[in-house]
mmCIF file with all atom_site columns, C-alpha atoms in Angstrom:
data_model
loop_
_atom_site.group_PDB
_atom_site.id
_atom_site.type_symbol
_atom_site.label_atom_id
_atom_site.label_alt_id
_atom_site.label_comp_id
_atom_site.label_asym_id
_atom_site.label_entity_id
_atom_site.label_seq_id
_atom_site.pdbx_PDB_ins_code
_atom_site.Cartn_x
_atom_site.Cartn_y
_atom_site.Cartn_z
_atom_site.occupancy
_atom_site.B_iso_or_equiv
_atom_site.pdbx_formal_charge
_atom_site.auth_seq_id
_atom_site.auth_comp_id
_atom_site.auth_asym_id
_atom_site.auth_atom_id
_atom_site.pdbx_PDB_model_num
ATOM 1  C CA . MET H 1 1  ? -18.571 20.057 -27.467 1.00 0.00 ? 1  MET H CA 1
ATOM 2  C CA . GLU H 1 2  ? -15.549 18.898 -25.490 1.00 0.00 ? 2  GLU H CA 1
ATOM 3  C CA . ILE H 1 3  ? -14.358 15.356 -24.962 1.00 0.00 ? 3  ILE H CA 1
ATOM 4  C CA . THR H 1 4  ? -11.747 14.322 -22.413 1.00 0.00 ? 4  THR H CA 1
ATOM 5  C CA . ILE H 1 5  ? -9.555  11.353 -23.263 1.00 0.00 ? 5  ILE H CA 1
ATOM 6  C CA . LYS H 1 6  ? -7.068  9.835  -20.851 1.00 0.00 ? 6  LYS H CA 1
ATOM 7  C CA . ILE H 1 7  ? -4.208  8.000  -22.560 1.00 0.00 ? 7  ILE H CA 1
ATOM 8  C CA . ASP H 1 8  ? -1.715  5.754  -20.800 1.00 0.00 ? 8  ASP H CA 1
ATOM 9  C CA . LYS H 1 9  ? 1.358   6.483  -22.914 1.00 0.00 ? 9  LYS H CA 1
ATOM 10 C CA . ARG H 1 10 ? 3.274   3.356  -21.894 1.00 0.00 ? 10 ARG H CA 1
ATOM 11 C CA . SER H 1 11 ? 2.414   1.348  -25.011 1.00 0.00 ? 11 SER H CA 1
ATOM 12 C CA . LYS H 1 12 ? 3.583   1.916  -28.584 1.00 0.00 ? 12 LYS H CA 1
ATOM 13 C CA . GLN H 1 13 ? 0.034   2.206  -29.888 1.00 0.00 ? 13 GLN H CA 1
ATOM 14 C CA . ALA H 1 14 ? -0.891  4.803  -27.271 1.00 0.00 ? 14 ALA H CA 1
ATOM 15 C CA . LYS H 1 15 ? 2.240   6.839  -28.016 1.00 0.00 ? 15 LYS H CA 1
ATOM 16 C CA . ALA H 1 16 ? 1.476   6.758  -31.747 1.00 0.00 ? 16 ALA H CA 1
ATOM 17 C CA . PHE H 1 17 ? -2.150  7.749  -31.142 1.00 0.00 ? 17 PHE H CA 1
ATOM 18 C CA . TYR H 1 18 ? -1.054  10.601 -28.860 1.00 0.00 ? 18 TYR H CA 1
ATOM 19 C CA . GLU H 1 19 ? 1.410   11.896 -31.463 1.00 0.00 ? 19 GLU H CA 1
ATOM 20 C CA . TYR H 1 20 ? -1.313  11.724 -34.117 1.00 0.00 ? 20 TYR H CA 1
ATOM 21 C CA . LEU H 1 21 ? -3.730  13.690 -31.928 1.00 0.00 ? 21 LEU H CA 1
ATOM 22 C CA . LYS H 1 22 ? -1.120  16.424 -31.428 1.00 0.00 ? 22 LYS H CA 1
ATOM 23 C CA . THR H 1 23 ? -1.011  16.984 -35.205 1.00 0.00 ? 23 THR H CA 1
ATOM 24 C CA . LEU H 1 24 ? -4.738  17.725 -35.505 1.00 0.00 ? 24 LEU H CA 1
ATOM 25 C CA . PRO H 1 25 ? -5.568  21.448 -35.594 1.00 0.00 ? 25 PRO H CA 1
ATOM 26 C CA . PHE H 1 26 ? -8.757  21.101 -33.545 1.00 0.00 ? 26 PHE H CA 1
ATOM 27 C CA . VAL H 1 27 ? -7.207  19.122 -30.677 1.00 0.00 ? 27 VAL H CA 1
ATOM 28 C CA . GLU H 1 28 ? -5.895  20.898 -27.592 1.00 0.00 ? 28 GLU H CA 1
ATOM 29 C CA . ILE H 1 29 ? -3.566  18.872 -25.378 1.00 0.00 ? 29 ILE H CA 1
ATOM 30 C CA . VAL H 1 30 ? -3.684  19.806 -21.685 1.00 0.00 ? 30 VAL H CA 1
ATOM 31 C CA . GLU H 1 31 ? -1.176  18.033 -19.494 1.00 0.00 ? 31 GLU H CA 1
ATOM 32 C CA . PRO H 1 32 ? -0.901  18.829 -15.787 1.00 0.00 ? 32 PRO H CA 1
ATOM 33 C CA . ARG H 1 33 ? 2.609   19.385 -14.506 1.00 0.00 ? 33 ARG H CA 1
ATOM 34 C CA . TYR H 1 34 ? 1.892   17.775 -11.164 1.00 0.00 ? 34 TYR H CA 1
ATOM 35 C CA . ASN H 1 35 ? -0.750  15.602 -9.530  1.00 0.00 ? 35 ASN H CA 1
ATOM 36 C CA . LYS H 1 36 ? -4.161  17.090 -8.654  1.00 0.00 ? 36 LYS H CA 1
ATOM 37 C CA . ASP H 1 37 ? -3.338  17.862 -5.022  1.00 0.00 ? 37 ASP H CA 1
ATOM 38 C CA . THR H 1 38 ? -0.157  19.699 -5.926  1.00 0.00 ? 38 THR H CA 1
ATOM 39 C CA . GLU H 1 39 ? -1.923  21.678 -8.673  1.00 0.00 ? 39 GLU H CA 1
ATOM 40 C CA . LYS H 1 40 ? -4.618  22.668 -6.158  1.00 0.00 ? 40 LYS H CA 1
ATOM 41 C CA . ALA H 1 41 ? -1.993  23.775 -3.615  1.00 0.00 ? 41 ALA H CA 1
ATOM 42 C CA . ILE H 1 42 ? -0.196  25.870 -6.242  1.00 0.00 ? 42 ILE H CA 1
ATOM 43 C CA . LYS H 1 43 ? -3.451  27.601 -7.238  1.00 0.00 ? 43 LYS H CA 1
ATOM 44 C CA . GLU H 1 44 ? -4.277  28.331 -3.591  1.00 0.00 ? 44 GLU H CA 1
ATOM 45 C CA . ALA H 1 45 ? -0.815  29.741 -2.961  1.00 0.00 ? 45 ALA H CA 1
ATOM 46 C CA . LYS H 1 46 ? -1.028  31.999 -6.017  1.00 0.00 ? 46 LYS H CA 1
ATOM 47 C CA . SER H 1 47 ? -4.452  33.277 -4.986  1.00 0.00 ? 47 SER H CA 1
ATOM 48 C CA . GLY H 1 48 ? -3.294  34.010 -1.427  1.00 0.00 ? 48 GLY H CA 1
ATOM 49 C CA . LYS H 1 49 ? -5.621  31.541 0.286   1.00 0.00 ? 49 LYS H CA 1
ATOM 50 C CA . VAL H 1 50 ? -2.845  29.964 2.324   1.00 0.00 ? 50 VAL H CA 1
ATOM 51 C CA . THR H 1 51 ? -1.290  31.067 5.593   1.00 0.00 ? 51 THR H CA 1
ATOM 52 C CA . LYS H 1 52 ? 2.392   31.153 6.371   1.00 0.00 ? 52 LYS H CA 1
ATOM 53 C CA . ILE H 1 53 ? 3.716   28.664 8.917   1.00 0.00 ? 53 ILE H CA 1
ATOM 54 C CA . THR H 1 54 ? 7.147   28.179 10.413  1.00 0.00 ? 54 THR H CA 1
ATOM 55 C CA . LEU H 1 55 ? 9.063   24.992 9.817   1.00 0.00 ? 55 LEU H CA 1
ATOM 56 C CA . GLU H 1 56 ? 8.927   24.153 13.515  1.00 0.00 ? 56 GLU H CA 1
ATOM 57 C CA . ASP H 1 57 ? 5.123   24.523 13.610  1.00 0.00 ? 57 ASP H CA 1
ATOM 58 C CA . PHE H 1 58 ? 4.807   22.466 10.433  1.00 0.00 ? 58 PHE H CA 1
ATOM 59 C CA . ARG H 1 59 ? 6.832   19.645 11.957  1.00 0.00 ? 59 ARG H CA 1
ATOM 60 C CA . LYS H 1 60 ? 4.707   19.703 15.112  1.00 0.00 ? 60 LYS H CA 1
ATOM 61 C CA . GLU H 1 61 ? 1.548   19.537 13.042  1.00 0.00 ? 61 GLU H CA 1
ATOM 62 C CA . LEU H 1 62 ? 2.959   16.805 10.809  1.00 0.00 ? 62 LEU H CA 1
ATOM 63 C CA . TYR H 1 63 ? 4.083   14.514 13.611  1.00 0.00 ? 63 TYR H CA 1
ATOM 64 C CA . SER H 1 64 ? 1.134   14.987 15.969  1.00 0.00 ? 64 SER H CA 1
#
């Protein structure tokens, strides 16, 4: 069974709880490097699902 816990590490109690969880042998900490959209874009780029675009075309698409 897996449980997902989201911890806002801005408080002292949350930081202490997070550090405690890291010491437990049965706890796996998974922290994304980036936000969800960026992670998705990285996965798509690695799998080859994206197409190349020139900077000029990107700017046209962005500002239209």
